Amino acid sequence: MASSGGRNPELRKDSVSNRWVIFSPARAKRPSDFKSKTPTNSNHLQQKCPFCIGQEHQCAPEIFRVPPDDPNWTIRVIENLYPALSRSLCDPSAPSSDSGHRDIGNRVLDGFGFHDVVIETPIHSVQLGDLSPEEIARVFLAYRKRIEQLASRDSIEYVQVFKNHGASAGASMSHSHSQILALPIIPPNVSARLGSMKDYFEQKGKCCICQIESEDLVINASTNFISLVPYAATFPFEIWIVPRYHSAHFHELDAEKAVELGGLLKLILRKMSLQLNNPPFNFMIHTSPLHCNNASELAYTHWFIQIVPQLTGIGGFEIGTGCYINPVFPEDAAKVLRELLGS
Ligand SMILES: [Zn+2]
Ligand SMILES: [Zn+2]
């Protein structure tokens, strides 16, 4: 079988997640043969889609819309009709709260939190990558506004912004949307990332994400952002978009940089769609815990966006070991995506 230059398998450790990844090119065809067998086809019109403009009455309550109070909205942030956590439970940090079993020592917390949906466009057939850089920027700024609202609550420790595109990536609605989950805990991947980035900082005196600019892994770059395949990518064609300036929190993003980021995300989504046959994908914003404000912690945490096309499944080996097998070397994936569209 044709492998990428007949390379031997290799183990690489990612300095951000502190996880080992096995690169095993013999399992794959050429990197350019890696296409989704289940492309997302969401252009069909869905009857009575509650996310479409004019169907607002079918949705859970609205939190805000852009522009405010405009019936011709471009973005709506609403409550999730089927939330993973409940906003109506007593806020554990509220002074009146006095529940006996809310004891971290017992590893039980009330399921308090916020689970919101961001409807990215009023039009059913439009996908995030179809929007202009300015329109994508408005989606980022809606995330920012909502994160700022959630950050005002002491009990919320972390906010995860994510997007599931395509049914096999977990999207239950084909209308383009993303989700925001605000948690009363710091999730395990975030703790592991912070620990790993702290170790790197203590050893080298530098933020590890500020250091990752490596030419053969870069896909595209703009003034303030860089898109690349990480050195120890967990998944084939996994892509990160990273600010080139040091910034701990996504919600520090300003309006001007949001447009630049929108342009780069649009380009990456277009390349992924063309090269990988419009695959289902997940997109995650990795930021820092909300109440991390001390200078030493802010020095080694750095937000970024991770985009993962769903091309391979997870099997027993991955579940058993927490170690992933990636059949495409990151430099090969980066080359395929860099050279597309002559950019
Ligand atoms: Zn719709
Ligand atoms: Zn940094």
Tab-separated table of C-alpha atoms and ligand atoms in Angstrom:
chain	number	residue	atom	x	y	z
A	1	MET	CA	0.000	0.000	0.000
A	2	ALA	CA	1.280	3.475	-0.837
A	3	SER	CA	2.297	5.246	2.319
A	4	SER	CA	3.667	8.750	2.583
A	5	GLY	CA	7.214	8.134	1.413
A	6	GLY	CA	7.310	4.713	3.068
A	7	ARG	CA	7.824	6.242	6.489
A	8	ASN	CA	7.996	4.175	9.612
A	9	PRO	CA	5.459	4.665	12.372
A	10	GLU	CA	6.364	7.346	14.865
A	11	LEU	CA	5.158	8.393	18.310
A	12	ARG	CA	4.875	12.106	18.984
A	13	LYS	CA	3.929	13.855	22.184
A	14	ASP	CA	1.837	16.988	21.962
A	15	SER	CA	3.166	19.636	24.335
A	16	VAL	CA	-0.262	21.296	24.634
A	17	SER	CA	-2.371	18.239	25.555
A	18	ASN	CA	0.556	16.185	26.910
A	19	ARG	CA	-0.759	13.176	24.953
A	20	TRP	CA	1.089	10.657	22.836
A	21	VAL	CA	-0.141	10.109	19.285
A	22	ILE	CA	0.898	7.200	17.052
A	23	PHE	CA	1.510	8.137	13.421
A	24	SER	CA	1.074	5.068	11.323
A	25	PRO	CA	1.036	5.985	7.627
A	26	ALA	CA	0.973	2.363	6.449
A	27	ARG	CA	-2.646	2.254	7.525
A	28	ALA	CA	-3.625	4.951	5.060
A	29	LYS	CA	-3.615	5.672	1.381
A	30	ARG	CA	-2.007	8.874	0.131
A	31	PRO	CA	-3.011	11.868	2.250
A	32	SER	CA	-4.888	13.322	-0.714
A	33	ASP	CA	-7.040	10.180	-0.872
A	34	PHE	CA	-8.435	10.961	2.526
A	35	LYS	CA	-11.963	12.058	1.791
A	36	SER	CA	-15.114	11.802	3.791
A	37	LYS	CA	-17.341	8.908	2.766
A	38	THR	CA	-20.266	10.607	4.460
A	39	PRO	CA	-20.218	14.204	3.231
A	40	THR	CA	-22.586	16.608	4.885
A	41	ASN	CA	-25.455	17.551	2.656
A	42	SER	CA	-27.404	20.176	4.493
A	43	ASN	CA	-28.646	22.234	1.586
A	44	HIS	CA	-32.004	20.537	1.477
A	45	LEU	CA	-34.775	22.696	2.864
A	46	GLN	CA	-36.202	21.394	6.056
A	47	GLN	CA	-39.861	21.929	6.753
A	48	LYS	CA	-40.642	23.892	9.897
A	49	CYS	CA	-37.048	24.284	11.046
A	50	PRO	CA	-37.270	26.250	14.318
A	51	PHE	CA	-33.914	27.964	13.685
A	52	CYS	CA	-35.170	29.611	10.445
A	53	ILE	CA	-36.196	33.270	10.459
A	54	GLY	CA	-39.944	33.548	11.128
A	55	GLN	CA	-39.982	30.384	13.298
A	56	GLU	CA	-38.685	32.033	16.489
A	57	HIS	CA	-41.854	31.074	18.409
A	58	GLN	CA	-40.853	27.384	18.149
A	59	CYS	CA	-37.556	27.933	19.980
A	60	ALA	CA	-36.555	28.010	23.625
A	61	PRO	CA	-36.236	31.568	25.028
A	62	GLU	CA	-33.907	34.027	23.329
A	63	ILE	CA	-30.947	35.464	25.250
A	64	PHE	CA	-30.061	38.134	22.682
A	65	ARG	CA	-30.058	38.730	18.958
A	66	VAL	CA	-27.872	40.672	16.523
A	67	PRO	CA	-28.808	43.409	15.760
A	68	PRO	CA	-30.742	43.905	19.016
A	69	ASP	CA	-34.554	43.906	18.686
A	70	ASP	CA	-34.369	43.606	14.889
A	71	PRO	CA	-36.959	41.265	13.290
A	72	ASN	CA	-34.436	40.863	10.450
A	73	TRP	CA	-31.825	39.378	12.746
A	74	THR	CA	-28.559	37.887	11.511
A	75	ILE	CA	-27.643	35.917	14.660
A	76	ARG	CA	-29.707	34.686	17.591
A	77	VAL	CA	-28.383	33.302	20.885
A	78	ILE	CA	-31.063	31.154	22.516
A	79	GLU	CA	-31.411	28.645	25.295
A	80	ASN	CA	-30.941	25.019	24.265
A	81	LEU	CA	-34.293	23.242	24.307
A	82	TYR	CA	-32.572	20.082	25.588
A	83	PRO	CA	-29.874	21.454	27.878
A	84	ALA	CA	-27.150	19.234	29.310
A	85	LEU	CA	-27.120	21.406	32.444
A	86	SER	CA	-29.902	23.398	34.039
A	87	ARG	CA	-29.850	27.184	34.417
A	88	SER	CA	-32.936	27.064	36.621
A	89	LEU	CA	-31.213	25.205	39.460
A	90	CYS	CA	-30.009	27.312	42.321
A	91	ASP	CA	-26.737	29.033	41.478
A	92	PRO	CA	-24.320	27.302	43.879
A	93	SER	CA	-22.470	30.549	44.531
A	94	ALA	CA	-25.638	32.412	45.516
A	95	PRO	CA	-25.628	33.351	49.238
A	96	SER	CA	-28.933	31.594	49.956
A	97	SER	CA	-27.825	28.269	48.515
A	98	ASP	CA	-27.537	25.622	51.186
A	99	SER	CA	-27.754	22.135	49.783
A	100	GLY	CA	-26.209	19.364	51.884
A	101	HIS	CA	-25.108	17.140	49.025
A	102	ARG	CA	-23.369	19.907	47.112
A	103	ASP	CA	-20.025	18.814	48.412
A	104	ILE	CA	-17.044	18.470	46.111
A	105	GLY	CA	-15.598	15.878	48.483
A	106	ASN	CA	-18.484	13.585	47.581
A	107	ARG	CA	-17.937	14.248	43.877
A	108	VAL	CA	-21.497	15.395	43.398
A	109	LEU	CA	-22.674	18.791	42.256
A	110	ASP	CA	-26.094	19.933	41.236
A	111	GLY	CA	-26.264	20.049	37.450
A	112	PHE	CA	-26.164	23.823	37.363
A	113	GLY	CA	-24.898	25.466	34.222
A	114	PHE	CA	-25.892	27.097	30.966
A	115	HIS	CA	-26.341	25.441	27.603
A	116	ASP	CA	-27.007	27.885	24.784
A	117	VAL	CA	-27.332	27.714	21.023
A	118	VAL	CA	-25.949	30.303	18.608
A	119	ILE	CA	-27.957	30.385	15.373
A	120	GLU	CA	-25.290	31.672	12.987
A	121	THR	CA	-27.546	32.704	10.111
A	122	PRO	CA	-31.290	33.248	9.574
A	123	ILE	CA	-31.178	31.214	6.342
A	124	HIS	CA	-31.442	27.435	6.391
A	125	SER	CA	-29.216	26.609	3.427
A	126	VAL	CA	-26.300	28.852	4.450
A	127	GLN	CA	-23.369	27.239	6.253
A	128	LEU	CA	-20.773	28.974	8.439
A	129	GLY	CA	-18.157	28.782	5.668
A	130	ASP	CA	-20.571	30.490	3.239
A	131	LEU	CA	-20.691	33.636	5.389
A	132	SER	CA	-18.402	36.593	4.661
A	133	PRO	CA	-15.437	37.284	6.995
A	134	GLU	CA	-17.459	40.176	8.486
A	135	GLU	CA	-20.458	37.899	9.102
A	136	ILE	CA	-18.277	35.198	10.687
A	137	ALA	CA	-16.747	37.971	12.838
A	138	ARG	CA	-20.233	38.799	14.127
A	139	VAL	CA	-20.636	35.160	15.192
A	140	PHE	CA	-17.311	35.371	17.092
A	141	LEU	CA	-18.428	38.619	18.720
A	142	ALA	CA	-21.725	36.986	19.748
A	143	TYR	CA	-19.673	34.219	21.439
A	144	ARG	CA	-17.602	36.925	23.130
A	145	LYS	CA	-20.655	38.784	24.394
A	146	ARG	CA	-22.220	35.617	25.781
A	147	ILE	CA	-18.949	34.509	27.438
A	148	GLU	CA	-18.684	37.944	29.083
A	149	GLN	CA	-22.213	37.569	30.436
A	150	LEU	CA	-21.434	34.099	31.806
A	151	ALA	CA	-18.087	35.247	33.242
A	152	SER	CA	-19.928	37.572	35.599
A	153	ARG	CA	-21.080	34.501	37.573
A	154	ASP	CA	-18.596	33.274	40.150
A	155	SER	CA	-19.958	29.729	39.950
A	156	ILE	CA	-19.140	29.292	36.256
A	157	GLU	CA	-15.561	28.074	35.878
A	158	TYR	CA	-15.251	27.307	32.194
A	159	VAL	CA	-17.102	28.063	28.958
A	160	GLN	CA	-16.838	25.646	26.038
A	161	VAL	CA	-17.835	26.990	22.623
A	162	PHE	CA	-18.218	24.246	20.036
A	163	LYS	CA	-19.825	23.434	16.730
A	164	ASN	CA	-20.978	20.066	15.438
A	165	HIS	CA	-21.386	20.100	11.654
A	166	GLY	CA	-23.081	17.083	10.107
A	167	ALA	CA	-25.117	14.343	11.743
A	168	SER	CA	-22.159	12.029	12.357
A	169	ALA	CA	-20.328	14.877	14.122
A	170	GLY	CA	-23.244	15.155	16.518
A	171	ALA	CA	-25.427	17.841	14.910
A	172	SER	CA	-29.116	17.150	15.441
A	173	MET	CA	-30.192	20.236	13.456
A	174	SER	CA	-28.911	20.910	9.945
A	175	HIS	CA	-29.459	24.689	10.255
A	176	SER	CA	-26.000	26.172	10.909
A	177	HIS	CA	-25.483	26.705	14.616
A	178	SER	CA	-22.954	26.361	17.401
A	179	GLN	CA	-23.300	25.760	21.121
A	180	ILE	CA	-22.003	27.299	24.317
A	181	LEU	CA	-21.826	25.207	27.478
A	182	ALA	CA	-20.953	26.995	30.714
A	183	LEU	CA	-19.738	24.612	33.404
A	184	PRO	CA	-19.391	24.846	37.183
A	185	ILE	CA	-16.155	22.819	36.936
A	186	ILE	CA	-12.913	22.879	34.950
A	187	PRO	CA	-13.157	19.892	32.563
A	188	PRO	CA	-10.380	17.251	32.538
A	189	ASN	CA	-8.954	18.118	29.104
A	190	VAL	CA	-8.651	21.737	30.183
A	191	SER	CA	-6.882	20.833	33.447
A	192	ALA	CA	-4.514	18.534	31.548
A	193	ARG	CA	-3.798	21.250	28.972
A	194	LEU	CA	-3.097	23.856	31.653
A	195	GLY	CA	-0.803	21.471	33.518
A	196	SER	CA	1.105	20.632	30.356
A	197	MET	CA	1.436	24.265	29.278
A	198	LYS	CA	2.589	25.191	32.777
A	199	ASP	CA	5.307	22.490	32.715
A	200	TYR	CA	6.518	23.757	29.348
A	201	PHE	CA	6.590	27.320	30.646
A	202	GLU	CA	8.523	26.342	33.759
A	203	GLN	CA	11.106	24.460	31.697
A	204	LYS	CA	11.541	26.887	28.803
A	205	GLY	CA	10.292	30.212	30.137
A	206	LYS	CA	7.946	30.592	27.151
A	207	CYS	CA	4.331	29.893	26.266
A	208	CYS	CA	4.290	26.688	24.191
A	209	ILE	CA	1.618	27.966	21.778
A	210	CYS	CA	3.616	31.151	21.087
A	211	GLN	CA	6.424	28.756	20.062
A	212	ILE	CA	4.590	26.488	17.615
A	213	GLU	CA	5.166	28.382	14.385
A	214	SER	CA	6.811	25.753	12.217
A	215	GLU	CA	6.950	26.274	8.474
A	216	ASP	CA	6.165	22.777	7.299
A	217	LEU	CA	3.037	22.615	9.454
A	218	VAL	CA	1.562	25.984	8.458
A	219	ILE	CA	-1.437	26.052	6.128
A	220	ASN	CA	-2.156	29.788	5.896
A	221	ALA	CA	-1.208	32.806	7.946
A	222	SER	CA	-2.527	36.332	8.308
A	223	THR	CA	-1.182	39.279	10.295
A	224	ASN	CA	-2.466	38.104	13.667
A	225	PHE	CA	-3.421	34.451	13.144
A	226	ILE	CA	-1.910	31.267	11.815
A	227	SER	CA	-3.600	28.060	10.717
A	228	LEU	CA	-1.612	24.874	10.994
A	229	VAL	CA	-1.704	21.151	11.523
A	230	PRO	CA	-0.327	20.535	15.024
A	231	TYR	CA	2.942	18.578	15.276
A	232	ALA	CA	1.228	15.715	17.121
A	233	ALA	CA	-2.266	16.049	15.611
A	234	THR	CA	-4.598	13.559	17.274
A	235	PHE	CA	-6.827	13.214	14.203
A	236	PRO	CA	-6.086	13.144	10.449
A	237	PHE	CA	-6.310	16.680	8.998
A	238	GLU	CA	-6.920	18.202	12.421
A	239	ILE	CA	-6.380	21.966	12.098
A	240	TRP	CA	-5.653	24.665	14.670
A	241	ILE	CA	-6.101	28.386	14.240
A	242	VAL	CA	-3.878	30.169	16.711
A	243	PRO	CA	-3.443	33.874	17.535
A	244	ARG	CA	0.169	34.878	16.829
A	245	TYR	CA	0.012	37.296	19.761
A	246	HIS	CA	-0.183	35.950	23.300
A	247	SER	CA	-3.745	35.953	24.634
A	248	ALA	CA	-5.177	33.724	27.371
A	249	HIS	CA	-8.885	34.235	26.748
A	250	PHE	CA	-10.886	34.049	23.534
A	251	HIS	CA	-13.159	36.800	24.812
A	252	GLU	CA	-10.257	39.278	24.558
A	253	LEU	CA	-10.779	39.172	20.753
A	254	ASP	CA	-11.527	42.643	19.348
A	255	ALA	CA	-13.813	43.484	16.421
A	256	GLU	CA	-11.002	44.141	13.957
A	257	LYS	CA	-9.160	40.892	14.680
A	258	ALA	CA	-12.503	39.044	14.585
A	259	VAL	CA	-12.860	39.943	10.878
A	260	GLU	CA	-9.325	38.710	10.168
A	261	LEU	CA	-10.047	35.493	12.055
A	262	GLY	CA	-13.337	35.146	10.147
A	263	GLY	CA	-11.461	35.357	6.851
A	264	LEU	CA	-8.959	32.696	7.885
A	265	LEU	CA	-11.661	30.355	9.229
A	266	LYS	CA	-13.635	30.765	6.001
A	267	LEU	CA	-10.567	29.848	3.950
A	268	ILE	CA	-9.843	26.798	6.110
A	269	LEU	CA	-13.446	25.555	6.026
A	270	ARG	CA	-13.470	25.953	2.248
A	271	LYS	CA	-10.211	24.053	1.848
A	272	MET	CA	-11.398	21.298	4.163
A	273	SER	CA	-14.654	21.000	2.243
A	274	LEU	CA	-12.909	20.847	-1.157
A	275	GLN	CA	-10.067	18.550	-0.173
A	276	LEU	CA	-11.961	16.219	2.133
A	277	ASN	CA	-15.357	16.111	0.402
A	278	ASN	CA	-17.345	18.346	2.773
A	279	PRO	CA	-16.771	16.142	5.808
A	280	PRO	CA	-18.720	16.321	9.053
A	281	PHE	CA	-16.546	18.249	11.510
A	282	ASN	CA	-16.281	19.586	15.039
A	283	PHE	CA	-14.888	22.960	15.914
A	284	MET	CA	-13.880	23.879	19.460
A	285	ILE	CA	-12.626	27.097	21.007
A	286	HIS	CA	-10.055	26.250	23.674
A	287	THR	CA	-9.773	29.114	26.111
A	288	SER	CA	-8.629	29.538	29.710
A	289	PRO	CA	-10.747	29.125	32.839
A	290	LEU	CA	-12.836	32.263	33.388
A	291	HIS	CA	-11.450	33.151	36.768
A	292	CYS	CA	-7.835	32.585	35.872
A	293	ASN	CA	-6.553	36.117	36.292
A	294	ASN	CA	-3.211	35.888	38.006
A	295	ALA	CA	-0.221	36.931	35.946
A	296	SER	CA	1.687	33.660	36.251
A	297	GLU	CA	-1.241	31.581	34.933
A	298	LEU	CA	-2.023	34.067	32.166
A	299	ALA	CA	1.589	33.829	30.977
A	300	TYR	CA	1.344	30.208	29.847
A	301	THR	CA	-2.290	29.869	28.735
A	302	HIS	CA	-3.122	30.792	25.145
A	303	TRP	CA	-6.475	30.305	23.410
A	304	PHE	CA	-6.872	28.625	20.011
A	305	ILE	CA	-9.477	27.042	17.756
A	306	GLN	CA	-9.332	23.320	16.952
A	307	ILE	CA	-11.133	21.959	13.881
A	308	VAL	CA	-11.496	18.187	13.569
A	309	PRO	CA	-12.934	16.650	10.376
A	310	GLN	CA	-14.647	13.359	11.182
A	311	LEU	CA	-12.811	10.935	8.915
A	312	THR	CA	-12.029	8.026	11.226
A	313	GLY	CA	-13.859	6.472	14.121
A	314	ILE	CA	-12.643	5.838	17.629
A	315	GLY	CA	-12.070	2.183	18.527
A	316	GLY	CA	-11.155	0.041	21.483
A	317	PHE	CA	-7.479	0.974	21.356
A	318	GLU	CA	-8.252	4.683	21.736
A	319	ILE	CA	-10.814	4.131	24.496
A	320	GLY	CA	-8.484	1.745	26.292
A	321	THR	CA	-5.309	3.804	26.143
A	322	GLY	CA	-6.318	7.428	25.551
A	323	CYS	CA	-3.701	7.215	22.810
A	324	TYR	CA	-4.804	7.883	19.216
A	325	ILE	CA	-3.567	6.441	15.941
A	326	ASN	CA	-3.344	9.038	13.193
A	327	PRO	CA	-2.701	7.644	9.684
A	328	VAL	CA	-1.650	11.021	8.211
A	329	PHE	CA	1.591	12.761	9.185
A	330	PRO	CA	0.867	16.418	10.060
A	331	GLU	CA	3.391	17.797	7.558
A	332	ASP	CA	1.682	15.801	4.765
A	333	ALA	CA	-1.786	17.060	5.798
A	334	ALA	CA	-0.478	20.645	5.992
A	335	LYS	CA	1.081	20.360	2.522
A	336	VAL	CA	-2.171	19.087	0.975
A	337	LEU	CA	-4.180	21.933	2.535
A	338	ARG	CA	-1.522	24.617	1.920
A	339	GLU	CA	-1.222	23.891	-1.786
A	340	LEU	CA	-4.955	23.842	-2.464
A	341	LEU	CA	-6.379	26.909	-4.280
A	342	GLY	CA	-2.830	28.092	-4.967
A	343	SER	CA	-2.831	30.078	-1.762
B	1	ZN	ZN	-33.605	26.357	9.313
B	2	ZN	ZN	1.246	32.380	24.009
